[in-house]
CSV table of N, CA and C in Angstrom, one decimal:
chain,number,residue,atom,x,y,z
A,118,MET,N,-49.6,1.9,-41.5
A,118,MET,CA,-50.0,2.1,-40.0
A,118,MET,C,-50.7,3.5,-40.6
A,119,SER,N,-52.2,3.3,-39.7
A,119,SER,CA,-53.2,3.9,-39.8
A,119,SER,C,-52.7,5.2,-39.0
A,120,SER,N,-53.3,6.6,-39.2
A,120,SER,CA,-53.1,7.8,-39.1
A,120,SER,C,-53.7,7.7,-37.3
A,121,ASN,N,-54.4,6.8,-36.8
A,121,ASN,CA,-54.7,7.0,-35.5
A,121,ASN,C,-53.9,6.1,-34.7
A,122,GLU,N,-53.2,5.6,-35.3
A,122,GLU,CA,-52.0,4.3,-34.6
A,122,GLU,C,-50.9,5.6,-34.0
A,123,PRO,N,-50.6,5.5,-33.1
A,123,PRO,CA,-49.6,6.1,-32.1
A,123,PRO,C,-48.3,5.8,-32.8
A,124,VAL,N,-47.3,6.4,-32.8
A,124,VAL,CA,-46.2,6.5,-33.3
A,124,VAL,C,-45.0,6.0,-32.3
A,125,ARG,N,-44.6,4.9,-32.6
A,125,ARG,CA,-43.6,4.4,-31.4
A,125,ARG,C,-42.6,4.9,-31.7
A,126,VAL,N,-41.7,5.3,-30.4
A,126,VAL,CA,-40.1,6.2,-30.7
A,126,VAL,C,-39.5,5.4,-29.7
A,127,THR,N,-38.5,5.1,-29.8
A,127,THR,CA,-38.0,4.9,-28.9
A,127,THR,C,-35.7,5.1,-28.9
A,128,ASP,N,-35.3,5.7,-27.9
A,128,ASP,CA,-34.2,6.2,-28.1
A,128,ASP,C,-33.8,7.4,-28.9
A,129,GLY,N,-34.8,7.9,-29.2
A,129,GLY,CA,-34.5,9.5,-30.0
A,129,GLY,C,-34.3,8.9,-31.3
A,130,HIS,N,-34.9,8.0,-31.7
A,130,HIS,CA,-35.1,8.1,-33.2
A,130,HIS,C,-36.7,7.8,-33.6
A,131,ASP,N,-36.3,8.2,-35.2
A,131,ASP,CA,-38.0,8.4,-35.5
A,131,ASP,C,-37.8,7.0,-36.6
A,132,PRO,N,-39.1,6.7,-36.7
A,132,PRO,CA,-39.5,5.3,-37.8
A,132,PRO,C,-38.8,5.6,-39.3
A,133,GLY,N,-38.4,6.8,-39.2
A,133,GLY,CA,-37.9,7.0,-40.7
A,133,GLY,C,-36.7,6.8,-40.5
A,134,GLY,N,-36.0,6.4,-39.4
A,134,GLY,CA,-34.4,6.4,-39.1
A,134,GLY,C,-33.7,7.7,-39.2
A,135,GLU,N,-34.4,8.9,-39.1
A,135,GLU,CA,-33.3,10.0,-38.9
A,135,GLU,C,-33.4,10.4,-37.2
A,136,GLN,N,-32.5,11.0,-36.7
A,136,GLN,CA,-32.9,11.2,-35.5
A,136,GLN,C,-33.8,12.2,-35.0
A,137,ARG,N,-34.3,12.0,-33.3
A,137,ARG,CA,-35.4,13.1,-33.3
A,137,ARG,C,-34.5,13.7,-32.2
A,138,ALA,N,-34.9,14.9,-31.9
A,138,ALA,CA,-34.7,15.5,-30.4
A,138,ALA,C,-35.8,15.0,-29.8
A,139,ALA,N,-34.6,14.7,-28.5
A,139,ALA,CA,-36.1,14.1,-27.2
A,139,ALA,C,-36.0,15.3,-26.5
A,140,PRO,N,-37.4,15.8,-26.3
A,140,PRO,CA,-37.3,16.8,-24.9
A,140,PRO,C,-37.2,16.3,-23.4
A,141,GLN,N,-37.1,16.6,-22.5
A,141,GLN,CA,-37.3,15.9,-21.0
A,141,GLN,C,-38.1,16.4,-20.9
A,142,TYR,N,-39.0,17.4,-20.8
A,142,TYR,CA,-40.0,17.7,-20.2
A,142,TYR,C,-40.6,19.0,-21.2
A,143,CYS,N,-42.0,19.3,-20.9
A,143,CYS,CA,-42.8,20.4,-21.4
A,143,CYS,C,-42.3,21.8,-21.4
A,144,PRO,N,-42.4,22.4,-22.4
A,144,PRO,CA,-41.8,23.9,-22.3
A,144,PRO,C,-42.9,25.1,-21.5
A,145,TYR,N,-43.6,24.2,-21.6
A,145,TYR,CA,-45.1,25.1,-21.1
A,145,TYR,C,-45.1,24.5,-19.5
A,146,CYS,N,-45.7,23.3,-19.4
A,146,CYS,CA,-46.0,22.8,-18.3
A,146,CYS,C,-45.1,22.3,-17.4
A,147,GLY,N,-43.4,22.0,-17.6
A,147,GLY,CA,-42.9,20.9,-17.3
A,147,GLY,C,-43.3,19.4,-16.8
A,148,GLY,N,-44.1,18.8,-17.7
A,148,GLY,CA,-44.7,17.8,-17.9
A,148,GLY,C,-43.6,16.5,-18.4
A,149,GLU,N,-43.6,15.6,-18.0
A,149,GLU,CA,-42.7,14.6,-18.2
A,149,GLU,C,-43.3,13.5,-19.3
A,150,ASP,N,-44.5,13.3,-19.2
A,150,ASP,CA,-45.4,12.8,-20.0
A,150,ASP,C,-45.1,12.9,-21.7
A,151,LEU,N,-44.3,12.9,-22.6
A,151,LEU,CA,-44.2,13.5,-23.8
A,151,LEU,C,-44.5,12.2,-24.6
A,152,ARG,N,-45.5,12.3,-26.3
A,152,ARG,CA,-45.2,11.4,-26.8
A,152,ARG,C,-44.7,11.9,-27.9
A,153,PRO,N,-44.5,11.7,-29.2
A,153,PRO,CA,-44.3,11.9,-30.5
A,153,PRO,C,-45.3,12.2,-31.2
A,154,GLU,N,-45.4,13.3,-31.7
A,154,GLU,CA,-46.9,13.9,-32.2
A,154,GLU,C,-46.5,13.3,-34.1
A,155,ALA,N,-47.5,12.9,-34.9
A,155,ALA,CA,-47.8,12.0,-35.7
A,155,ALA,C,-47.9,13.7,-36.9
A,156,SER,N,-48.2,14.5,-36.6
A,156,SER,CA,-48.1,15.6,-37.5
A,156,SER,C,-47.0,16.4,-37.8
A,157,SER,N,-45.6,16.3,-36.9
A,157,SER,CA,-44.7,16.9,-37.5
A,157,SER,C,-43.5,16.0,-36.9
A,158,ARG,N,-42.2,16.0,-38.2
A,158,ARG,CA,-41.1,15.0,-37.4
A,158,ARG,C,-41.0,16.0,-36.0
A,159,ARG,N,-40.6,17.0,-36.0
A,159,ARG,CA,-40.2,17.7,-34.8
A,159,ARG,C,-41.0,18.1,-33.2
A,160,ALA,N,-42.8,17.4,-34.0
A,160,ALA,CA,-43.0,17.7,-32.8
A,160,ALA,C,-43.8,17.2,-31.7
A,161,TRP,N,-43.7,17.4,-30.6
A,161,TRP,CA,-44.1,16.4,-29.5
A,161,TRP,C,-46.1,17.1,-28.7
A,162,ASN,N,-46.4,16.2,-28.2
A,162,ASN,CA,-47.6,16.1,-27.7
A,162,ASN,C,-47.2,15.7,-26.0
A,163,CYS,N,-47.3,16.6,-25.2
A,163,CYS,CA,-47.5,16.9,-24.0
A,163,CYS,C,-49.2,16.2,-23.5
A,164,ARG,N,-48.8,15.0,-22.6
A,164,ARG,CA,-50.0,14.6,-22.5
A,164,ARG,C,-50.6,15.1,-20.8
A,165,SER,N,-50.1,15.8,-20.2
A,165,SER,CA,-50.4,16.9,-18.8
A,165,SER,C,-50.8,18.0,-19.3
A,166,CYS,N,-50.8,18.9,-20.7
A,166,CYS,CA,-51.4,20.0,-20.8
A,166,CYS,C,-52.1,20.1,-22.0
A,167,ALA,N,-51.8,19.0,-23.2
A,167,ALA,CA,-52.4,18.7,-23.8
A,167,ALA,C,-52.1,19.5,-25.4
A,168,ARG,N,-50.5,20.2,-24.8
A,168,ARG,CA,-50.0,21.0,-25.8
A,168,ARG,C,-49.2,20.3,-26.5
A,169,VAL,N,-48.9,20.7,-28.3
A,169,VAL,CA,-48.3,20.1,-28.9
A,169,VAL,C,-47.1,21.1,-29.2
A,170,PHE,N,-45.9,20.9,-29.2
A,170,PHE,CA,-44.7,21.9,-29.6
A,170,PHE,C,-43.8,20.8,-30.7
A,171,GLU,N,-42.6,22.2,-30.6
A,171,GLU,CA,-41.6,21.4,-31.7
A,171,GLU,C,-40.5,21.9,-31.4
A,172,VAL,N,-39.6,20.9,-31.4
A,172,VAL,CA,-38.3,21.2,-30.8
A,172,VAL,C,-37.2,21.2,-32.1
A,173,SER,N,-36.6,22.2,-32.6
A,173,SER,CA,-35.9,21.8,-34.0
A,173,SER,C,-34.3,22.5,-33.2
A,174,PHE,N,-33.5,22.2,-33.7
A,174,PHE,CA,-31.7,22.7,-33.8
A,174,PHE,C,-31.9,24.0,-34.8
A,175,VAL,N,-31.6,24.8,-34.2
A,175,VAL,CA,-31.0,26.4,-35.3
A,175,VAL,C,-29.8,26.1,-35.8
A,176,GLY,N,-28.8,25.9,-34.9
A,176,GLY,CA,-27.3,26.0,-35.0
A,176,GLY,C,-26.7,26.4,-34.2
A,177,LEU,N,-25.0,26.5,-34.5
A,177,LEU,CA,-24.0,26.6,-33.6
A,177,LEU,C,-23.5,28.2,-33.6
A,178,LYS,N,-23.5,28.7,-33.0
A,178,LYS,CA,-23.6,30.3,-32.4
A,178,LYS,C,-21.7,30.5,-32.6
A,179,LEU,N,-21.0,30.7,-33.6
A,179,LEU,CA,-19.1,31.0,-33.3
A,179,LEU,C,-18.7,32.0,-32.8
A,180,GLY,N,-17.9,31.9,-32.5
A,180,GLY,CA,-17.1,33.4,-31.7
A,180,GLY,C,-17.7,33.9,-30.6
A,181,VAL,N,-18.4,33.0,-30.0
A,181,VAL,CA,-18.9,33.5,-28.6
A,181,VAL,C,-18.1,34.0,-27.9
A,182,GLY,N,-17.7,35.6,-27.4
A,182,GLY,CA,-17.4,36.2,-26.5
A,182,GLY,C,-16.1,37.3,-27.3
A,183,VAL,N,-16.5,37.2,-28.5
A,183,VAL,CA,-15.4,38.0,-29.0
A,183,VAL,C,-15.8,39.8,-29.2
């Protein structure tokens, strides 16, 4: 695969077999035309506003309300 070829991702899985968090909309403009960005495993490209952003899971906060 060349670096100019788009990465095809379906069902939230990346080609390497790891699960990719799939956002439903762009956090900047609310656009829904999102494509995986090849520069990073967590990066997404919004086709509406041309921004690239990353989605990552930080962790669970335990003891909420204590």
